[in-house]
Each structure stands twice: as structure tokens, then as C-alpha cells.
XYZ file of C-alpha atoms in Angstrom:
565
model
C -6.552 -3.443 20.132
C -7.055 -1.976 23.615
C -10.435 -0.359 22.787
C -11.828 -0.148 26.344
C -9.799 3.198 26.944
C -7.286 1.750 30.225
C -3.943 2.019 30.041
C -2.004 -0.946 29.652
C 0.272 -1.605 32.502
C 3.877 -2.934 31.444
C 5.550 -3.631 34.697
C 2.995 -6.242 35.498
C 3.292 -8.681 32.610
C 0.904 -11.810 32.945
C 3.672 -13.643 30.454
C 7.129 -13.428 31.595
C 10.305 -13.003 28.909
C 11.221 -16.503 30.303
C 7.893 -18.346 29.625
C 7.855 -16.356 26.304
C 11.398 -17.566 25.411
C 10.615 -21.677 25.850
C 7.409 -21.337 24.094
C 7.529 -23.397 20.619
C 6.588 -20.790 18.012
C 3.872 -22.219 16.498
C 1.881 -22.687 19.422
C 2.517 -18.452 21.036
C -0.537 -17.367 19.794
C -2.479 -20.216 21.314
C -1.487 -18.985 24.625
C -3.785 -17.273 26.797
C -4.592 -13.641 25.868
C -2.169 -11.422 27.930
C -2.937 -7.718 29.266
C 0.097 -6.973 28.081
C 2.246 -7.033 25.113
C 4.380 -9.602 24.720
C 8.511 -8.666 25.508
C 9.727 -6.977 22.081
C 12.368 -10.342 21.531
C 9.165 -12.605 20.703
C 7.529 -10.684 18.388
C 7.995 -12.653 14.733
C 6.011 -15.945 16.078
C 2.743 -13.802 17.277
C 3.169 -11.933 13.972
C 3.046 -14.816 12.297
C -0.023 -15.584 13.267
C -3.140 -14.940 11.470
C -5.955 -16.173 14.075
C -7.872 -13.770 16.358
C -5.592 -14.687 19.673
C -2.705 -13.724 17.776
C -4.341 -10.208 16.410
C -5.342 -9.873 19.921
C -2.098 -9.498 21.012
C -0.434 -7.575 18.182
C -3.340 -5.018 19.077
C -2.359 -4.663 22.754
C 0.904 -3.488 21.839
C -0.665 -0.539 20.846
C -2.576 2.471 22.723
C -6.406 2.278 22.852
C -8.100 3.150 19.523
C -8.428 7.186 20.323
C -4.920 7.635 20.694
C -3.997 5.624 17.318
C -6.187 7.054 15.399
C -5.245 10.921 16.615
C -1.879 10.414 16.162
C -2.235 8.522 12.747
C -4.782 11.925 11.946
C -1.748 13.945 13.229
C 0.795 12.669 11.368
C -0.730 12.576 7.709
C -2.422 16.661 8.517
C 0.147 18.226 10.790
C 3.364 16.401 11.201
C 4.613 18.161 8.247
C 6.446 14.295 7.188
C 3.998 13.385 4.777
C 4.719 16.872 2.690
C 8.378 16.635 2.572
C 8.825 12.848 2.381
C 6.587 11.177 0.298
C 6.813 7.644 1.940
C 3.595 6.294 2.549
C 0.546 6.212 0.030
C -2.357 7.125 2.433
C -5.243 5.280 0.502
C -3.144 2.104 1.103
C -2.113 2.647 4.547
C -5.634 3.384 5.582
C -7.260 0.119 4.188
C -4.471 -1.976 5.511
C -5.208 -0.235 9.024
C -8.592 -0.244 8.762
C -8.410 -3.996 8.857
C -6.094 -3.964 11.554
C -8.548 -1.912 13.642
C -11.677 -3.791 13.055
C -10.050 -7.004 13.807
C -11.123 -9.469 10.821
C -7.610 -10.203 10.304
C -3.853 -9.412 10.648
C -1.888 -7.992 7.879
C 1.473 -8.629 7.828
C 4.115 -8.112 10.135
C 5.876 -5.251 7.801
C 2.734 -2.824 8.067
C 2.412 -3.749 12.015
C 5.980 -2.134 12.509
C 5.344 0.477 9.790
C 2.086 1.546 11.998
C 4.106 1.555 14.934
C 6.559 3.893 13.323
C 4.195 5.987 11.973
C 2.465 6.071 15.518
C 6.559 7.020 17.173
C 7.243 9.892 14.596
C 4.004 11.075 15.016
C 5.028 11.459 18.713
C 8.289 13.062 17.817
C 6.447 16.252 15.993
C 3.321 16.430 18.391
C 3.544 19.363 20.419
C 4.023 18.432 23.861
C 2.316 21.976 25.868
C -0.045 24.716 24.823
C 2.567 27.241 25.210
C 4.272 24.945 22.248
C 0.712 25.054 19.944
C 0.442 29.210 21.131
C 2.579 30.029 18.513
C 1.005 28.999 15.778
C -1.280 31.490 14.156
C -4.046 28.616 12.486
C -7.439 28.105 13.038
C -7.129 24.967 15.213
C -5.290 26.322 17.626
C -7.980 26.332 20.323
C -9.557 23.433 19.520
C -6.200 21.149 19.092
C -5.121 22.814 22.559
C -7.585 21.433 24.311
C -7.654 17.868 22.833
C -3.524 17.667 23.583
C -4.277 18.526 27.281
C -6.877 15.527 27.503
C -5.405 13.138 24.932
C -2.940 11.313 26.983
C -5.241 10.967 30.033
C -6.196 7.348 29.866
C -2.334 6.895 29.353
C -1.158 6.940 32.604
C 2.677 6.362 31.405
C 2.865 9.392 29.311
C 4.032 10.003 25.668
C 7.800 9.724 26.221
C 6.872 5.951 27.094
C 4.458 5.475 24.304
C 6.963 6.950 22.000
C 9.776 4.628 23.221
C 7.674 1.575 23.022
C 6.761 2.228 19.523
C 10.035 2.601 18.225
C 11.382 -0.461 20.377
C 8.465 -2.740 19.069
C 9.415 -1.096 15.380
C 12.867 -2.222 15.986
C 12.709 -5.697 17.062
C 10.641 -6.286 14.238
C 12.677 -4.471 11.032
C 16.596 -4.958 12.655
C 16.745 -8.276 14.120
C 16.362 -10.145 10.625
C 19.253 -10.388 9.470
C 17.630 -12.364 6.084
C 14.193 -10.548 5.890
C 11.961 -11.112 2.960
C 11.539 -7.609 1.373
C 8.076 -5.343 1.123
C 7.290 -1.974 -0.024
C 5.732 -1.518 4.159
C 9.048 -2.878 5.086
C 10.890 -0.606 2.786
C 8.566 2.512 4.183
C 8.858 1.598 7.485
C 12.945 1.380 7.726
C 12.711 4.951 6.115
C 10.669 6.534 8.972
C 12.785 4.584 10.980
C 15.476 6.832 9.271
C 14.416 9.741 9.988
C 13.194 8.677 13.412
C 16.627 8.129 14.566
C 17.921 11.224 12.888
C 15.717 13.419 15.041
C 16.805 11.648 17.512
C 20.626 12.295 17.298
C 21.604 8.859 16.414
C 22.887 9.395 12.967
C 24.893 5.925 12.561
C 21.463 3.969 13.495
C 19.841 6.130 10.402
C 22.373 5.284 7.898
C 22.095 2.007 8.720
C 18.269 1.778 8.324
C 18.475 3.785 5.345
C 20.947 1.861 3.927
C 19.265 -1.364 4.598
C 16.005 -0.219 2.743
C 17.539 0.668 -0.065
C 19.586 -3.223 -0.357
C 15.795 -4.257 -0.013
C 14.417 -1.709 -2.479
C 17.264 -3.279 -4.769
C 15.900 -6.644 -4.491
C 12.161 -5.396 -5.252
C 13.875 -3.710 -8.294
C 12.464 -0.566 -7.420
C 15.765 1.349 -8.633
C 14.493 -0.545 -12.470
C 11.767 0.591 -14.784
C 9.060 -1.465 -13.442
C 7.437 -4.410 -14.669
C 4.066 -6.543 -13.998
C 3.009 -3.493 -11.704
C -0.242 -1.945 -12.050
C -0.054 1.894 -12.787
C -0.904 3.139 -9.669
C 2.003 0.354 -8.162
C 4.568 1.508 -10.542
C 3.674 4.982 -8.962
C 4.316 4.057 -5.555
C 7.194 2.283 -5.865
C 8.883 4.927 -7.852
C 7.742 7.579 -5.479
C 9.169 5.311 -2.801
C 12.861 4.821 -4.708
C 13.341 8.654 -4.876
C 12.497 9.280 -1.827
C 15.066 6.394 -0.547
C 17.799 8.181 -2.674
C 16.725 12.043 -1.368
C 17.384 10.308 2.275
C 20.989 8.828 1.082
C 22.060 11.887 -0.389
C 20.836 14.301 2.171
C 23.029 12.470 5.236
C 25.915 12.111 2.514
C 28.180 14.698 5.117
C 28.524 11.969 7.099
C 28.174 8.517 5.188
C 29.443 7.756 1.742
C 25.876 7.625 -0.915
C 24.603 3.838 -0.706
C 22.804 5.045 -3.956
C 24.810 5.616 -7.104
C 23.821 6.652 -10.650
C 24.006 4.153 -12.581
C 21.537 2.112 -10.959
C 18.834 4.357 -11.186
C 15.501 4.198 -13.089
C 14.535 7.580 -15.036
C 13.793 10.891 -12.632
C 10.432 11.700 -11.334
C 8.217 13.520 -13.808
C 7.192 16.923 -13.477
C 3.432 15.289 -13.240
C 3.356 11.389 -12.523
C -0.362 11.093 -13.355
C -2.778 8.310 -12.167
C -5.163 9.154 -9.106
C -2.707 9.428 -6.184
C -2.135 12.739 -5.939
C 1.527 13.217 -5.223
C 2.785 16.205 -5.031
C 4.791 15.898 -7.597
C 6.252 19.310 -8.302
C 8.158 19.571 -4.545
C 9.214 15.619 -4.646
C 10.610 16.240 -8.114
C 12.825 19.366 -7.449
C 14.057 17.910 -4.080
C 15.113 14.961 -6.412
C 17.159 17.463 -8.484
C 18.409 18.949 -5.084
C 19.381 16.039 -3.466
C 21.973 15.005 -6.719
C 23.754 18.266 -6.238
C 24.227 17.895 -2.680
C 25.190 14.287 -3.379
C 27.801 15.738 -6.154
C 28.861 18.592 -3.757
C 29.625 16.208 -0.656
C 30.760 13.261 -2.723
C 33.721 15.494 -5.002
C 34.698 18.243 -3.094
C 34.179 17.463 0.838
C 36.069 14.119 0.568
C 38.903 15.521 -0.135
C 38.790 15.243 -3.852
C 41.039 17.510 -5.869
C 38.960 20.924 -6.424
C 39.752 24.064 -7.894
C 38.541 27.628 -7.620
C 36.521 26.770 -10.644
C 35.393 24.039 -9.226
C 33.814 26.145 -6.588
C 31.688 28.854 -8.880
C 30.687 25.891 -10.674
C 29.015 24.796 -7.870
C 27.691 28.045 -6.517
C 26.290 28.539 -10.171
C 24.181 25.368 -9.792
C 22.809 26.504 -6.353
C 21.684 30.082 -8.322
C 20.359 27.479 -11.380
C 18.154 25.553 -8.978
C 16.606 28.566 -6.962
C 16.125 30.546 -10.300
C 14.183 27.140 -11.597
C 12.088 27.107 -8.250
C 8.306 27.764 -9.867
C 6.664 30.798 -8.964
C 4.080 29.164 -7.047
C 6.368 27.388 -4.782
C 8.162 30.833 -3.737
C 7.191 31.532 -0.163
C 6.306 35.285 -1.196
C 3.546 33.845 -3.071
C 2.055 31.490 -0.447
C -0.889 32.185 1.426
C -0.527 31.349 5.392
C -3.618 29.318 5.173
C -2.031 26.972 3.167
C 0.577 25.449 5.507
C 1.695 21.950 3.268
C 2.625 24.624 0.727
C 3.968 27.236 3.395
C 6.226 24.450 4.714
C 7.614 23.166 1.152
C 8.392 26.765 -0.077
C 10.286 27.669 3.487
C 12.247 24.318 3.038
C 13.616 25.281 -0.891
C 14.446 28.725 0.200
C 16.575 28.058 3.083
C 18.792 24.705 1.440
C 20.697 26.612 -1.622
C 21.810 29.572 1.379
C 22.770 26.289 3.569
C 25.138 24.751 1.056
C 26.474 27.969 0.256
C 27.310 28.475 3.588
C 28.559 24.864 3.628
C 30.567 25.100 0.479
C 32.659 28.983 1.144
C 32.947 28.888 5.059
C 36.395 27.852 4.617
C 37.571 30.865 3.440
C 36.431 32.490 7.033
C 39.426 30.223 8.116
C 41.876 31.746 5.591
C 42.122 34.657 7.292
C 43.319 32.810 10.468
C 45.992 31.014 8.477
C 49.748 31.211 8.881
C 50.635 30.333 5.539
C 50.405 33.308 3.539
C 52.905 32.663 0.895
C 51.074 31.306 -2.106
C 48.655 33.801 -1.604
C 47.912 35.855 -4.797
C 46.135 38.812 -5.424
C 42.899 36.965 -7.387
C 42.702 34.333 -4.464
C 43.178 36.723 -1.496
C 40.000 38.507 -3.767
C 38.465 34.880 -3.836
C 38.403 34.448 -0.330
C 37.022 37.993 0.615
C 34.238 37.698 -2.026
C 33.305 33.751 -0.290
C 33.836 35.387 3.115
C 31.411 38.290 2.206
C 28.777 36.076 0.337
C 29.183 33.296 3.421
C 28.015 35.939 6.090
C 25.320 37.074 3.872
C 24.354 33.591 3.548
C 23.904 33.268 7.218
C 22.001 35.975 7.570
C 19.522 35.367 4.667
C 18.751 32.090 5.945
C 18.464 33.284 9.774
C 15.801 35.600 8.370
C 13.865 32.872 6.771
C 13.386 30.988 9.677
C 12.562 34.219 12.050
C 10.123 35.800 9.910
C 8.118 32.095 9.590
C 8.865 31.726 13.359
C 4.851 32.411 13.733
C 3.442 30.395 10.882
C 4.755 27.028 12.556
C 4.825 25.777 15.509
C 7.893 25.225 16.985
C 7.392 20.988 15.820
C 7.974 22.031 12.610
C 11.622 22.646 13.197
C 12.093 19.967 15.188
C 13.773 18.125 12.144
C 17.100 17.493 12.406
C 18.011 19.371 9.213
C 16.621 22.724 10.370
C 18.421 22.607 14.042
C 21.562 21.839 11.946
C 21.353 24.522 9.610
C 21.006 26.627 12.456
C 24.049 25.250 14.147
C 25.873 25.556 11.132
C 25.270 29.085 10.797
C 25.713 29.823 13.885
C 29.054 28.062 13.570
C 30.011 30.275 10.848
C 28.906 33.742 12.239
C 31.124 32.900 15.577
C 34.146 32.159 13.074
C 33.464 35.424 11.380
C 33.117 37.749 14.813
C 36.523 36.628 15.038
C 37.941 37.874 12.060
C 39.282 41.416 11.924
C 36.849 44.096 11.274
C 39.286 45.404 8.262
C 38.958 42.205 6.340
C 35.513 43.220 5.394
C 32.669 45.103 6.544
C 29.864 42.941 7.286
C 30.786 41.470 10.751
C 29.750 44.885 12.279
C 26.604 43.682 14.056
C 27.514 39.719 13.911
C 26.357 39.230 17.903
C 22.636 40.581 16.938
C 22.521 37.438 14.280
C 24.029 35.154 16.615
C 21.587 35.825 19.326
C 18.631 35.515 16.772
C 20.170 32.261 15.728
C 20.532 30.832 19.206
C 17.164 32.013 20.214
C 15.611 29.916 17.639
C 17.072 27.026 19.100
C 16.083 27.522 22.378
C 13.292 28.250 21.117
C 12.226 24.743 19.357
C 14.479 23.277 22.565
C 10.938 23.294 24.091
C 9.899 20.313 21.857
C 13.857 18.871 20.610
C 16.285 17.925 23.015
C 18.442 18.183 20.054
C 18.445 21.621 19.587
C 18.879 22.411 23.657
C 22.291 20.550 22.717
C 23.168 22.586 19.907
C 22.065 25.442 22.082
C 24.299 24.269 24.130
C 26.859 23.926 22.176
C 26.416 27.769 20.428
C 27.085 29.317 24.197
C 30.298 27.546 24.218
C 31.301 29.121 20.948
C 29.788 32.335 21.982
C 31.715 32.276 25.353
C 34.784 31.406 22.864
C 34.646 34.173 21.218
C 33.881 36.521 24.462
C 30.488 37.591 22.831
C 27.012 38.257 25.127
C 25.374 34.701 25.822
C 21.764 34.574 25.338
C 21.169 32.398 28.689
C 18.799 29.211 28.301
C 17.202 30.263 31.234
C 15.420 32.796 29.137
C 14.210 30.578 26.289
C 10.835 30.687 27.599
C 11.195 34.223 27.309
C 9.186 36.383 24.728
C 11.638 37.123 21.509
C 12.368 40.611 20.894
C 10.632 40.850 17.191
C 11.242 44.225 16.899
C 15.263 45.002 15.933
C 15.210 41.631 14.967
C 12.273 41.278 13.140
C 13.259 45.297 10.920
C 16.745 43.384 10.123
C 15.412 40.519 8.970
C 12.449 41.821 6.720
C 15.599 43.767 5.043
C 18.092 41.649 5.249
C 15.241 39.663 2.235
C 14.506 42.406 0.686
C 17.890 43.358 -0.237
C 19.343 42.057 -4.124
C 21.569 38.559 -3.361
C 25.039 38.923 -4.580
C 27.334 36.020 -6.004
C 31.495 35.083 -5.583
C 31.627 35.335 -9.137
C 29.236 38.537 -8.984
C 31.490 40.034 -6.873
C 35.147 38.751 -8.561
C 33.789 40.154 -11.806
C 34.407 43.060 -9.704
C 37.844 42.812 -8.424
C 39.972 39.892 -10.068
C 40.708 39.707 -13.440
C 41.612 37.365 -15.506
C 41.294 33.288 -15.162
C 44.069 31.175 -14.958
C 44.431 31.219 -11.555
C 40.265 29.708 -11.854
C 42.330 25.898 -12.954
C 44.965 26.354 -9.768
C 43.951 23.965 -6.562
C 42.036 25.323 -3.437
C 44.021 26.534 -0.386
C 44.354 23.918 2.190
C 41.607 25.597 4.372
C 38.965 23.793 2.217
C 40.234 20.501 3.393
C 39.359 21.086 6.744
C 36.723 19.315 8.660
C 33.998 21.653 10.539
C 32.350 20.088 13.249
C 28.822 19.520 12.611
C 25.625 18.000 13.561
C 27.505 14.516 14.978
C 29.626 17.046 17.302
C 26.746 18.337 18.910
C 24.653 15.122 18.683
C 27.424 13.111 20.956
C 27.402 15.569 23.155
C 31.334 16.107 23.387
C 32.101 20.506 23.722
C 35.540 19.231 23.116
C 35.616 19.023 19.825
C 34.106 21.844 19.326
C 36.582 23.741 21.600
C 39.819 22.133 19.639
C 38.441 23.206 16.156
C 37.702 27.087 17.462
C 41.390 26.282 19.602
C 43.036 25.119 16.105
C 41.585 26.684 13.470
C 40.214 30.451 14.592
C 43.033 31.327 16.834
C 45.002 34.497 15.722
């Protein structure tokens, strides 16, 4: 490893890609030591290679040992991926890099790209400026100020090409085999890989890395009841499995599930026992969430045949699942101090709103619709009562995230999921503002709740170009639908917490209503439950891979199509 503390300097390679390229395999780590790493096509010979030339230069590939070491501390205390995705068990991870650090020996190539990923994701959630780390209200936040200002100063390239080169040397190693032998660091590595690329915007290069660790979790049998595995082995591998099956569900809006039922091995316990503390209680009712959204994506937005029933069936699960949600792991119960727990609890509050808003925005579109014929009296009630509990939806979850606004810094939304969910609902408020006032009643301060929504992403914009593009992309609907835009230019810009912060401290503290709640109400009888959607729920929203390629013109034909009067 590059312990003496200068940076290493790419553009001057001692060994050129040429001279790398006609070298015979065996004999790459006999060349002379080079300054710099090797080019990222010639990586499997030197990782072959167990003697100290060919350590020597799998540790030059990396920064010197002050930067590893804060960013491995940074991702297993702060980068908020170890509590939500339990992928890596740290007792393991820190022996194997221990001996990676101290030189004795190499360990295999899998846990060389697995550090590397650990080191690029890492970089993806560190706060990049101390006006980022100023909003966080913890302890640290002098301290870890002052070490980000100083951290990077004996890397003269900066962290956007440290981050790059970790994920390219990552790459060459995990995608260019097309036959590779499978490993649980393999395995764990192609899932941060995952979600890597997911932050990233590129959401066809994360299925495919998801997909491909879970054909190599297949052929480690890790979807079986294990066998020949110690305890604590069994206990990582299962913890690995569900994890791989959370990730294929969770992206199932856009890919078909690479993970079906009747390959799996039995559902995390409650308490998995042995002494690798697991968190076991979050991990297992993410489990339970991730089959419903699986179930909700999979039957009823592909296109599959789905009733009205169909619907309250669903949006009775979402109420099972939140009314299941242990005390303990309720956000009003949390103490600020304790932000693994802080984080978990903000994450199962805000995903049953999200897939409500997900599964009844399409009657927002009814009311734009031409084809008025087959409506009944019990659907047109349907679609006011999804229409009503939609917007409430939106603004439930908008007040999540704006009253926790302070308890993270802004890293912490940086995942892809949350800057979705934001788009989403911001999506869906726009679609509403357009709807006449006399359909219902709750559209009557829709711009304040769009503005809070696209204030949050410019907000986390600071660390995500992700959200700047769905920023982005909520000013074109905003212009759209001739509402005030909230101008990037002012995302630096103090938010005002006072309106917004009274409506959203109510908007929680008010009793959350149902569709069926409300139909109870207004429709009786339930025939017309058994009778097939209107066509509105076949249509496709655009979403996060609308925003993530960067096209405003799809975005402009659905709000052309769809939400003109």
C-alpha cells in the first residue's frame, strides 16, 4: 500500500498498457515494482499472485493507508449502508483487511475488489463541504469538519478521481469474467456494486450486477438450507441471500424479479442468534416489505388483470405491515442520539406512503380522461377516495423527510430511493394541481408541498447529481403546470422552516385515513369490488429512469398526454 502519504500520479505510468498487454501472466508480478497501478485490463494476473511484488502492486492501487482506513471507518459508522443493507460481516472484513494492510500476504482477488467498492461507496455518501456536515445536529460535527477539509490533502487528484478509480478497478475485476468462480466477497462485492451504480443513475448496470450475484449466490446454494457451514457461516450467508432478494425486489419497477419463491430457503428469524450481531429486527421486516413490493410490481404494474379488490387488498397489506412495525422501531420513539436506529425507523415510515402513492396515482389521471361512459357511481367514489388518500400520501411522506431534514446530513438522502420518492411525489402533486378544485378539496395549497418537495432536492443536490436532475426535472413539471418555480439558484439558500415546518408537524399529527375507510363512507355495496380497473391504471408514469437519462421529453409527452384537459 502507498503508506508514505504522496499521491500517486496516474498520467505518468512507469508500465505502459502495451508492455502490460505482451507480458506472459505468470511472470507480471515479477516485473519491477511500478509507482503506479497497473491499467485496470491486467488486473487478474497480478491478483493472482501471492508474493510480496505482486501485493505491492495490488496495494498501490489504493490511496495511502489514512485515507483507506477513514473511509473504511466512514462507511461501517456513518454511511448509513451498513444499517439498511446488511452485506458485509465486519469481523470478517476487518481480518481479511487487516492482512491486506500489513502486507504478510494477499487475499484473494474477490475481497481486493470488494475493498475497493467499499472504499467507492464510501465516497458516494461522504460529505463533500462543511456547509454539507452543518446540518447535522451530532456531536462530531466539529471534529469530522475539520478532518474532511484536511483528508484529501495528500491526494492531489481529488475524491471524484479516487471515487472513479475505485469503481473502475472494482469493475474490471467482478464484470470481465464471464466464467468466474463464485465467493461470498464476490457475491458482496457485486451487491455494493448494485447499489453503487444505482446512486449513480445507471439502473441497467445495477440489475445486471444484481442479477449476476444472485446466479452466483445460486451456485453457492445460498438460496438452500445450508449445509457443512459453521453457525456463524450459515448466518452470513443467509443474511447475505436476503439481502440479494430485498435488492431484486426493490428495483422490480423496472426489471422483472431474478429471485422467485420457490427457490428460497426459510425467512429470516425475528432473532438469528450466534455472536454477529445483526440487526435482525429491521433486516427481517424489510424482508417482509420487499415480497409485497415484489407482489405489487410483479401482478398489478405489468399489466396483469386487477380489480378494484385487487387494489384494497393491497392497500390493506401496506396498513398490515406499518401496524406490525414494533414500537421501538417507530421514529416517535427514537432518540436523536441514536442515528442507526433514527435512520431505520425514517426508512419504514416513509415506504408504505410511497407505494400508496405508487399504487392509487392513477386515479389523479381519471379525472383527465375522455372516456366517461363506464363510469359508475361506486367507481367515480373509488377514484375520489384514491385521489384524496394519494395527495395525503404525498404530503405525509414530504413531512417525514422535512421534519428529519436536521437529524441527517444531506448524504443520507443521497440514495437513490429517497430522491425517487421525492420525484414521485412530486410527480403526483403536479398531476393533482391540475385537477379541478371541485373534484375534491385537498389541492388547495398543493404549490406550498411542491416547493417543500423540490427544496429537498436541491437541497441533497449539494452532494447527488441525481437529485439536481430530478430537480430539474420537477421545474419542468412545475413550469407545466404554470405554478411558482423554486429557482436552483437558491438551493443554497436557508429553507423557510417556519410555514413549512407548522404544516408538516400537523400534517403527522393528524389520524391517516384509508380508500376503503373512506368508501365505507360513500359506496355501497360490492359487486362492482370483482369488475376490472379503468384503463388509467395501465398507464406508465415516468419515473426514476426518466429523470436518470436525462430526456425532459418524456416527461413533457406524459403531462402533454395524460393531464391535459
Amino acid at each position: 500500500m502507498n503508506t508514505s502519504g504522496q499521491p500517486i500520479d496516474f498520467d505518468n505510468a512507469s508500465t505502459s498498457r502495451q508492455a502490460a498487454e505482451e507480458a506472459v501472466p505468470d511472470q507480471l508480478s515479477q516485473q519491477n515494482s511500478p509507482k503506479l497501478p497497473l491499467p485496470l485490463t491486467s488486473h487478474g494476473p497480478v491478483l493472482s499472485s501471492y508474493d510480496q511484488q505482486g501485493l505491492a502492486d495490488l496495494q498501490n492501487h489504493f490511496p495511502n493507508h489514512t485515507i483507506t482506513s477513514r473511509l473504511l471507518a466512514h462507511f461501517f459508522a456513518e454511511s448509513t449502508v451498513p444499517w439498511l443493507w446488511d452485506v458485509i460481516d465486519k469481523p470478517m472484513f476487518d481480518n481479511c483487511y487487516y492482512t491486506f494492510s500489513m502486507g504478510h500476504c494477499a487475499p484473494s482477488m474477490d475481497f481486493i475488489a470488494l475493498l475497493a467498492m467499499v472504499c467507492a461507496i464510501s465516497l458516494q455518501f461522504l460529505p463533500e463541504t462543511p456547509a454539507n456536515v452543518s446540518y447535522t445536529a451530532r456531536n462530531l460535527e466539529h471534529t469530522y469538519t475539520s478532518k474532511q477539509s484536511t483528508l484529501f490533502t495528500d491526494y492531489q487528484h481529488g475524491r471524484g478521481v479516487l471515487k472513479e478509480r475505485m469503481y473502475d478497478f472494482s469493475c474490471s475485476i467482478l464484470l470481465h469474467n464471464p466464467t468466474p468462480v463464485p465467493s461470498l466477497e464476490r457475491i458482496q462485492a457485486l451487491i455494493l456494486l448494485s447499489l453503487f451504480q444505482l446512486n449513480e443513475g445507471n439502473v441497467s448496470g445495477s440489475c445486471n450486477s444484481s442479477a449476476a450475484a444472485i446466479r452466483l449466490a445460486h451456485s453457492l446454494r445460498m438460496n438452500r438450507c445450508a449445509t457443512g457451514l459453521s453457525e456463524a457461516e450459515a448466518d452470513i450467508h443467509q443474511r447475505v441471500w436476503w439481502t440479494l432478494f430485498n435488492v431484486d425486489r426493490f428495483h422490480c419497477d423496472v426489471e422483472i424479479p431474478n429471485v422467485y419463491l420457490t427457490a428460497l430457503s426459510p425467512r429470516l428469524r425475528p432473532d438469528t442468534g450466534g455472536s454477529f450481531p445483526t440487526e435482525p429486527t429491521f433486516h427481517a421486516l424489510q424482508n417482509h416489505w420487499a415480497r409485497l413490493v415484489g407482489d405489487v410490481w410483479s401482478r398489478y404494474l405489468f399489466h396483469h388483470a386487477s380489480s378494484y379488490r385487487y387494489i384494497l387488498d393491497i392497500e390493506c397489506q401496506i396498513e398490515t405491515f406499518e401496524s406490525n412495525i414494533p414500537p421501538s422501531m417507530r421514529s416517535t420513539s427514537i432518540s436523536s442520539n441514536s442515528m442507526y436506529a433514527l435512520v431505520q425507523s425514517h426508512v419504514l415510515a416513509v415506504q408504505p406512503h410511497h407505494l400508496r402513492i405508487l399504487l392509487l396515482r392513477p386515479s389523479l389521471l381519471k379525472f383527465f380522461s375522455t372516456n366517461r361512459q363506464l363510469v359508475t357511481e361506486p367507481t367515480e367514489a373509488f377514484h375520489q377516495c384514491a385521489a384524496q388518500i394519494c395527495i395525503s400520501s404525498c404530503k405525509r411522506l414530504l413531512a417525514f423527510y422535512y421534519t428529519r431534514r436536521n437529524d441527517f446530513n444531506s448524504c443520507v438522502h443521497h440514495w437513490a430511493s429517497s430522491i425517487s420518492k421525492l420525484f414521485d411525489v412530486s410527480l403526483s402533486l403536479i398531476i393533482a394541481s391540475l385537477v379541478p378544485p371541485r373534484q375534491f378539496g385537498l389541492n388547495d395549497d398543493l404549490g406550498t408541498w411542491i416547493s417543500m418537495a423540490h427544496s429537498l432536492l436541491c437541497w441533497t443536490s449539494a452532494s447527488s447529481t441525481l437529485a439536481l436532475s430530478a430537480a430539474r426535472y420537477v421545474e419542468v413539471m412545475q413550469n407545466y403546470a404554470r405554478l411558482s418555480s423554486h429557482s436552483l439558484n437558491n438551493a443554497s439558500q436557508p429553507l423557510d422552516i417556519g410555514n413549512w415546518h407548522n404544516k408538516a408537524t400537523h400534517t403527522l399529527a393528524e389520524d391517516a385515513d384509508s380508500v376503503a375507510g373512506l368508501l365505507n363512507k360513500r359506496a355501497k355495496g360490492q359487486e362492482w369490488l370483482s369488475s376490472e380497473v379503468d384503463p388509467v391504471y395501465e398507464v406508465q408514469f415516468p419515473g426514476f429512469q426518466a429523470f436518470c437519462d436525462g430526456k425532459t421529453s418524456i416527461l413533457e409527452n406524459f403531462m402533454e398526454r395524460y393531464c391535459s384537459s
